Amino acid sequence: MRIQQHPGDEPASPGDAASPEEATNVGRLAATIERLREQIRQAQHAAEGRALIELAKGILIERLRCGPAEAARQLADLAEKAGLSPLELAADLIDQAAHDRLSDAARDFLAWARSEPGGAGADDTSIAVRLRAAESGALVATDSQLVAESLLEHALAPLGATAVAVWAAGADASLTLTGYAGYSAEEARRWRYVPPGVATPARRALVERRTVWFPSLSGTGLPSIGHHHLPGGRVAVPAGTGGRVLGVLEIGWPHALEPQPPQIHKQVEALAELCAHTLEPCEEPAPDLAELVNLTDGLHDSALLLRPAFGKDGLLADFLIEHANNCFADPAGRPRAVVTGATMLEAYPLAAHDDGLFGKIEHVYGTGEPYRAERVPLTALVDQVPLTTVADISITRHGDCVLLIWRVQDEAVRLASLLQHAQRLGRIGGFEQDVQTGEITWNSELFNLYGLPPGEHPIPLDRLAEHAHPDDATAIGRFLRTVLHHRLPASVAFRLQRPDGVARHTRVVAEPVIDAEGRMLAVRGAYQDVSAQHWTEVALAATRDQLAHSEQQISERNRLTLQLQRAIMPPAQRIIEASGLHIAVRYRPAEKEHLVGGDWYDTVVLPSKQVLLSLGDVAGHGIEAATGMVILRNALRGLAVTGAGPGQLMTWLNMVAHHLTNSLTATALCGLYDPATRVLRWARAGHLPPILVRGGTAEELPLVHGIMLGAVSETDYEEGQIRLAGEDTLLMYTDGLIERRDRALQHSQQQLLTTVQHPVTSLDHRLDHLLTHSHSDTDDDTCLLGIQVR
C-alpha cells in the first residue's frame, strides 16, 4: 500500500498517481490522526480542569473539615445550585481563597464587563477559568516555551492576541528569547538574542521596569520579533520577583490597539507573574559571597556589598549592608562596624528621596544594567543635620548582590584640577625661580608655550631676551630691572621665538617674593599666550581704518548726491506764472543723508505754447537714484519738444529707463496743459493719480492704465483728459507725503483728501498746510506740485 507524501517530501511523478483504493486508505489514516489529535487536546483540557477541581476540593476539605469524597459531593451540589459548571465554581473558589493578582484581575474584569455597554455580561465567568487554566498550565510547565503556549491558548487568544514571546534578562541587560507562540521557528531563531543597548519594546519594559503599551508597533520605529508580519499593537510587561526583573512578557496583536481599560492591564501584569518561575537569569553562576568580600577589600575606594532584603509580602523592601571594605570612609564619620549589618535606609535614610541613591541601587538590582556617574551628592545625617558629600559612584550587580563603590574627591585635588583646566584654556603657564639656588619650576602649560619637552631645563628670567625678538630686547631689559633690581611687580609683552620656528605673542607677569628682613627669596609669575588677542586687535584696528575710510567715502558720496539734487530742485522754489497758471512747488529731502532719493518735478512752456507738468520718483536712494532722476527729467524735456501726447511721451520714457540706464525703475506723472482750451491731457506710469480741488471739494482724477517705468521693454500708456475751470487747483505728489509703515496706502490717500479740503487763502498756504499735517513716517523724499488756474 502506498502512503501519501507529507508536505516537504519529494513530489510524486504523474505516473505515480494513487489508485482509488489507496486514496481511500489515506483519507482514513488522515481522519484517524486528526481524531487522535483532538483526543489529546481534550485530554489536556480535562487534565487542566481536573487540576483546578482538585485545588477547589482541597479548599473545601480545609474549610469544611471533611474528606475528599464529601468535598467532591459538596462541589457538585454547590455548582448545581449556583447554575455553574464544576470547573467555573472551582475557579471562583480558588479566586476567593487566593486573593492574588489573578483573582483581582478576574474580579475587576467581570465588574467592568457587566457595567460596560456591549461587555461580556454578568454571567460570563469564563475569565476566571481561563486565567486559572493558564496558571495551571504554567505551573506544570518545565520551560518558558510551554508557558508561552499555555498563556496564548488559555488567556491571551480570548483577548484577541495572536502571538506571545517570553524574554529572559541577562546580567548585562541583554535579552534571550526562551519561549514563544504565534511566531514561526525561523523568526524565533532570528531573534534568539538581543544584545544590551539595542532598543526594543521588551528592553524598554526591562530598563523602565514598567508595563509599556504600543498602540501600533509600526509607528514606533522599534524592531522586535515578528514586526514585519505582525505590526499591530504590542505590550511589554516586566516579569520578576522580589524587585528583580527576570524577564519580559511581550504580547502581540494583528491590528492597532485602542487604549485598554485598567482591567486588561491587570490581566497582562498578572500573566507576566506566571512566567517568572521558569525564567532563570542568563548569566554565569553567581560568585561566592566570600569572593565578593575579597573583591571589595581589594579596592582602594569606599565600597559596600549589599544584599536584597524582602518584606513579609515578598517584595523588595531594602538592602542589607553585608560588608564594608577596608578603605570605607563613611560620609557621617561612623566606623565600619556601625554601618555593617544595618540596612541601606537605616544607615542612609536620605538616600530614599526621589531619584536618589536608593533608587539607582534598586534599578541596578532589578535590571542588571550598571550605573556610573560623577559628582553625585551623598547625604548622611550627623547629629540630625544633613551632611552632603559629592562623589563619583559605580553600582553593579553580581549574582544576588549589589556592589556600591564611591570615590570622594579631595577639595584641594578638585581645585587643583580646576586651576589646571583654567590655565590650559587661558594658555597660561606658571613659574617660580629661586634666587638663592637658581632652581626653576615650570608647570606643563609653560613647557607647551615655549615648545619644549617636559624634561627640558627651564629658561631663567635673565635669559629671556635670548628667546625673544631682537626688537623687544629694550622692553625686556626694563622689565628685568624693575623685578630683579627694584624688586617691584612688573609685566612686559614680547614676541617669543620658539625652537620650532613659531613666533608667539606672549605676556609675562612677575613679582618678587620678599622675606621679613627685606631679602628677595624668589620670583613668581606667569606667562600667557596672547597671540589670539594680538591678532584680534590688529584685525580690529584694520577694520576700524577700513570703516573710517568707508564712512568718509559714504559721506562724500552723500554730499555729492545732495548737491546734485539741490542744483536741479532747490528746496525753496519761487512762484511760477505761465500761460494763466499759478504754479508752486514744495520739495522736502530726506532727513538722513544716506536716504536721499530720486524724487523730481518739472514745469516748462513748450514751443507749442502748451505747458509740460511732470513729477516722478526713482526707486532707491543715493547717487544712483539722483543720477537716474537727472536722466529721466532731462529726457522727458527733450521728448516733449516733439509735440507728442502724454501717453506717447511715457512710452518713450519707459524705453529710456529700460534700455539706456542700469536697470532703473521709477514712477511718473506727465501732463500737457493747453491754455487756449484749458484742457489737461495726462498719463501715469505706476504713480499716484493727481488730486483736483474744485469748489472746496477734493477728489482724485479717474485712474488711467500705466505700469512703472523700466519694468518691461515695451508697453503702452493710456491717456486721460479733463477741462479745468477758473480757480481749480491740481495737486501732484510723491508717496513720501503719505506713506506709513503701519497703514495701507489706500487709507493714507483717503486721509490726504480730507486734509486737502481744509480752507486756505492761497496755493502756497495749501501746500504748506499739507506738508505740516503730513502723516508719513518713512523719512522718504517728498515732492509736492500745485497748479492753480487763473
mmCIF file with all atom_site columns, C-alpha atoms in Angstrom, residues 1-95:
data_model
loop_
_atom_site.group_PDB
_atom_site.id
_atom_site.type_symbol
_atom_site.label_atom_id
_atom_site.label_alt_id
_atom_site.label_comp_id
_atom_site.label_asym_id
_atom_site.label_entity_id
_atom_site.label_seq_id
_atom_site.pdbx_PDB_ins_code
_atom_site.Cartn_x
_atom_site.Cartn_y
_atom_site.Cartn_z
_atom_site.occupancy
_atom_site.B_iso_or_equiv
_atom_site.pdbx_formal_charge
_atom_site.auth_seq_id
_atom_site.auth_comp_id
_atom_site.auth_asym_id
_atom_site.auth_atom_id
_atom_site.pdbx_PDB_model_num
ATOM 1  C CA . MET A 1 1  ? 0.000   0.000  0.000   1.00 0.00 ? 1  MET A CA 1
ATOM 2  C CA . ARG A 1 2  ? 1.312   3.491  -0.956  1.00 0.00 ? 2  ARG A CA 1
ATOM 3  C CA . ILE A 1 3  ? 1.228   6.313  1.657   1.00 0.00 ? 3  ILE A CA 1
ATOM 4  C CA . GLN A 1 4  ? 0.511   9.862  0.573   1.00 0.00 ? 4  GLN A CA 1
ATOM 5  C CA . GLN A 1 5  ? 3.588   12.109 0.922   1.00 0.00 ? 5  GLN A CA 1
ATOM 6  C CA . HIS A 1 6  ? 3.743   14.737 3.631   1.00 0.00 ? 6  HIS A CA 1
ATOM 7  C CA . PRO A 1 7  ? 4.496   18.369 2.781   1.00 0.00 ? 7  PRO A CA 1
ATOM 8  C CA . GLY A 1 8  ? 8.213   18.753 2.198   1.00 0.00 ? 8  GLY A CA 1
ATOM 9  C CA . ASP A 1 9  ? 8.688   15.244 0.649   1.00 0.00 ? 9  ASP A CA 1
ATOM 10 C CA . GLU A 1 10 ? 9.671   14.917 -2.995  1.00 0.00 ? 10 GLU A CA 1
ATOM 11 C CA . PRO A 1 11 ? 6.589   15.307 -5.233  1.00 0.00 ? 11 PRO A CA 1
ATOM 12 C CA . ALA A 1 12 ? 5.363   12.186 -6.999  1.00 0.00 ? 12 ALA A CA 1
ATOM 13 C CA . SER A 1 13 ? 5.649   11.966 -10.739 1.00 0.00 ? 13 SER A CA 1
ATOM 14 C CA . PRO A 1 14 ? 2.495   11.954 -12.856 1.00 0.00 ? 14 PRO A CA 1
ATOM 15 C CA . GLY A 1 15 ? 2.934   8.264  -13.445 1.00 0.00 ? 15 GLY A CA 1
ATOM 16 C CA . ASP A 1 16 ? 2.775   7.524  -9.706  1.00 0.00 ? 16 ASP A CA 1
ATOM 17 C CA . ALA A 1 17 ? -0.870  8.606  -9.177  1.00 0.00 ? 17 ALA A CA 1
ATOM 18 C CA . ALA A 1 18 ? -2.570  6.701  -6.333  1.00 0.00 ? 18 ALA A CA 1
ATOM 19 C CA . SER A 1 19 ? -5.352  4.267  -7.092  1.00 0.00 ? 19 SER A CA 1
ATOM 20 C CA . PRO A 1 20 ? -8.906  4.833  -5.722  1.00 0.00 ? 20 PRO A CA 1
ATOM 21 C CA . GLU A 1 21 ? -8.303  2.157  -3.097  1.00 0.00 ? 21 GLU A CA 1
ATOM 22 C CA . GLU A 1 22 ? -5.076  3.828  -1.954  1.00 0.00 ? 22 GLU A CA 1
ATOM 23 C CA . ALA A 1 23 ? -6.784  7.232  -1.805  1.00 0.00 ? 23 ALA A CA 1
ATOM 24 C CA . THR A 1 24 ? -9.491  5.797  0.448   1.00 0.00 ? 24 THR A CA 1
ATOM 25 C CA . ASN A 1 25 ? -6.920  4.305  2.836   1.00 0.00 ? 25 ASN A CA 1
ATOM 26 C CA . VAL A 1 26 ? -5.023  7.613  3.009   1.00 0.00 ? 26 VAL A CA 1
ATOM 27 C CA . GLY A 1 27 ? -8.202  9.500  3.873   1.00 0.00 ? 27 GLY A CA 1
ATOM 28 C CA . ARG A 1 28 ? -8.970  7.066  6.660   1.00 0.00 ? 28 ARG A CA 1
ATOM 29 C CA . LEU A 1 29 ? -5.452  7.465  8.047   1.00 0.00 ? 29 LEU A CA 1
ATOM 30 C CA . ALA A 1 30 ? -5.729  11.280 7.997   1.00 0.00 ? 30 ALA A CA 1
ATOM 31 C CA . ALA A 1 31 ? -9.090  11.153 9.786   1.00 0.00 ? 31 ALA A CA 1
ATOM 32 C CA . THR A 1 32 ? -7.618  8.850  12.435  1.00 0.00 ? 32 THR A CA 1
ATOM 33 C CA . ILE A 1 33 ? -4.693  11.213 13.029  1.00 0.00 ? 33 ILE A CA 1
ATOM 34 C CA . GLU A 1 34 ? -6.990  14.220 13.375  1.00 0.00 ? 34 GLU A CA 1
ATOM 35 C CA . ARG A 1 35 ? -9.244  12.282 15.781  1.00 0.00 ? 35 ARG A CA 1
ATOM 36 C CA . LEU A 1 36 ? -6.262  11.329 17.924  1.00 0.00 ? 36 LEU A CA 1
ATOM 37 C CA . ARG A 1 37 ? -5.065  14.947 17.967  1.00 0.00 ? 37 ARG A CA 1
ATOM 38 C CA . GLU A 1 38 ? -8.482  16.111 19.128  1.00 0.00 ? 38 GLU A CA 1
ATOM 39 C CA . GLN A 1 39 ? -8.492  13.469 21.862  1.00 0.00 ? 39 GLN A CA 1
ATOM 40 C CA . ILE A 1 40 ? -5.081  14.678 23.039  1.00 0.00 ? 40 ILE A CA 1
ATOM 41 C CA . ARG A 1 41 ? -6.315  18.300 23.163  1.00 0.00 ? 41 ARG A CA 1
ATOM 42 C CA . GLN A 1 42 ? -9.402  17.232 25.093  1.00 0.00 ? 42 GLN A CA 1
ATOM 43 C CA . ALA A 1 43 ? -7.247  15.216 27.460  1.00 0.00 ? 43 ALA A CA 1
ATOM 44 C CA . GLN A 1 44 ? -5.024  18.237 28.063  1.00 0.00 ? 44 GLN A CA 1
ATOM 45 C CA . HIS A 1 45 ? -8.045  20.442 28.773  1.00 0.00 ? 45 HIS A CA 1
ATOM 46 C CA . ALA A 1 46 ? -9.516  17.764 31.009  1.00 0.00 ? 46 ALA A CA 1
ATOM 47 C CA . ALA A 1 47 ? -6.241  17.459 32.909  1.00 0.00 ? 47 ALA A CA 1
ATOM 48 C CA . GLU A 1 48 ? -6.091  21.207 33.407  1.00 0.00 ? 48 GLU A CA 1
ATOM 49 C CA . GLY A 1 49 ? -9.713  21.239 34.501  1.00 0.00 ? 49 GLY A CA 1
ATOM 50 C CA . ARG A 1 50 ? -9.112  18.332 36.912  1.00 0.00 ? 50 ARG A CA 1
ATOM 51 C CA . ALA A 1 51 ? -6.188  20.259 38.417  1.00 0.00 ? 51 ALA A CA 1
ATOM 52 C CA . LEU A 1 52 ? -8.466  23.205 39.154  1.00 0.00 ? 52 LEU A CA 1
ATOM 53 C CA . ILE A 1 53 ? -11.213 20.955 40.561  1.00 0.00 ? 53 ILE A CA 1
ATOM 54 C CA . GLU A 1 54 ? -8.703  19.163 42.785  1.00 0.00 ? 54 GLU A CA 1
ATOM 55 C CA . LEU A 1 55 ? -7.492  22.525 44.113  1.00 0.00 ? 55 LEU A CA 1
ATOM 56 C CA . ALA A 1 56 ? -11.088 23.534 44.828  1.00 0.00 ? 56 ALA A CA 1
ATOM 57 C CA . LYS A 1 57 ? -11.746 20.218 46.605  1.00 0.00 ? 57 LYS A CA 1
ATOM 58 C CA . GLY A 1 58 ? -8.679  20.853 48.750  1.00 0.00 ? 58 GLY A CA 1
ATOM 59 C CA . ILE A 1 59 ? -10.050 24.269 49.708  1.00 0.00 ? 59 ILE A CA 1
ATOM 60 C CA . LEU A 1 60 ? -13.396 22.687 50.691  1.00 0.00 ? 60 LEU A CA 1
ATOM 61 C CA . ILE A 1 61 ? -11.614 19.964 52.704  1.00 0.00 ? 61 ILE A CA 1
ATOM 62 C CA . GLU A 1 62 ? -9.795  22.643 54.693  1.00 0.00 ? 62 GLU A CA 1
ATOM 63 C CA . ARG A 1 63 ? -12.874 24.846 55.196  1.00 0.00 ? 63 ARG A CA 1
ATOM 64 C CA . LEU A 1 64 ? -15.489 22.111 55.858  1.00 0.00 ? 64 LEU A CA 1
ATOM 65 C CA . ARG A 1 65 ? -13.053 19.744 57.584  1.00 0.00 ? 65 ARG A CA 1
ATOM 66 C CA . CYS A 1 66 ? -14.371 16.829 55.571  1.00 0.00 ? 66 CYS A CA 1
ATOM 67 C CA . GLY A 1 67 ? -12.936 14.065 53.451  1.00 0.00 ? 67 GLY A CA 1
ATOM 68 C CA . PRO A 1 68 ? -12.238 14.057 49.692  1.00 0.00 ? 68 PRO A CA 1
ATOM 69 C CA . ALA A 1 69 ? -15.497 12.277 48.802  1.00 0.00 ? 69 ALA A CA 1
ATOM 70 C CA . GLU A 1 70 ? -17.598 14.751 50.806  1.00 0.00 ? 70 GLU A CA 1
ATOM 71 C CA . ALA A 1 71 ? -15.692 17.660 49.259  1.00 0.00 ? 71 ALA A CA 1
ATOM 72 C CA . ALA A 1 72 ? -16.432 16.321 45.750  1.00 0.00 ? 72 ALA A CA 1
ATOM 73 C CA . ARG A 1 73 ? -20.141 15.935 46.595  1.00 0.00 ? 73 ARG A CA 1
ATOM 74 C CA . GLN A 1 74 ? -20.268 19.473 48.083  1.00 0.00 ? 74 GLN A CA 1
ATOM 75 C CA . LEU A 1 75 ? -18.587 20.915 44.976  1.00 0.00 ? 75 LEU A CA 1
ATOM 76 C CA . ALA A 1 76 ? -21.147 19.233 42.678  1.00 0.00 ? 76 ALA A CA 1
ATOM 77 C CA . ASP A 1 77 ? -24.105 20.386 44.837  1.00 0.00 ? 77 ASP A CA 1
ATOM 78 C CA . LEU A 1 78 ? -22.837 23.976 45.052  1.00 0.00 ? 78 LEU A CA 1
ATOM 79 C CA . ALA A 1 79 ? -22.265 24.108 41.288  1.00 0.00 ? 79 ALA A CA 1
ATOM 80 C CA . GLU A 1 80 ? -25.770 22.824 40.601  1.00 0.00 ? 80 GLU A CA 1
ATOM 81 C CA . LYS A 1 81 ? -27.340 25.366 42.988  1.00 0.00 ? 81 LYS A CA 1
ATOM 82 C CA . ALA A 1 82 ? -25.290 28.255 41.522  1.00 0.00 ? 82 ALA A CA 1
ATOM 83 C CA . GLY A 1 83 ? -26.083 27.253 37.951  1.00 0.00 ? 83 GLY A CA 1
ATOM 84 C CA . LEU A 1 84 ? -22.384 26.910 37.137  1.00 0.00 ? 84 LEU A CA 1
ATOM 85 C CA . SER A 1 85 ? -20.255 24.103 35.859  1.00 0.00 ? 85 SER A CA 1
ATOM 86 C CA . PRO A 1 86 ? -17.952 22.433 38.429  1.00 0.00 ? 86 PRO A CA 1
ATOM 87 C CA . LEU A 1 87 ? -14.949 23.968 36.633  1.00 0.00 ? 87 LEU A CA 1
ATOM 88 C CA . GLU A 1 88 ? -16.344 27.502 36.847  1.00 0.00 ? 88 GLU A CA 1
ATOM 89 C CA . LEU A 1 89 ? -17.195 27.070 40.529  1.00 0.00 ? 89 LEU A CA 1
ATOM 90 C CA . ALA A 1 90 ? -13.724 25.660 41.175  1.00 0.00 ? 90 ALA A CA 1
ATOM 91 C CA . ALA A 1 91 ? -12.156 28.753 39.606  1.00 0.00 ? 91 ALA A CA 1
ATOM 92 C CA . ASP A 1 92 ? -14.343 31.011 41.777  1.00 0.00 ? 92 ASP A CA 1
ATOM 93 C CA . LEU A 1 93 ? -13.357 29.122 44.958  1.00 0.00 ? 93 LEU A CA 1
ATOM 94 C CA . ILE A 1 94 ? -9.679  29.386 44.099  1.00 0.00 ? 94 ILE A CA 1
ATOM 95 C CA . ASP A 1 95 ? -10.027 33.141 43.457  1.00 0.00 ? 95 ASP A CA 1
#
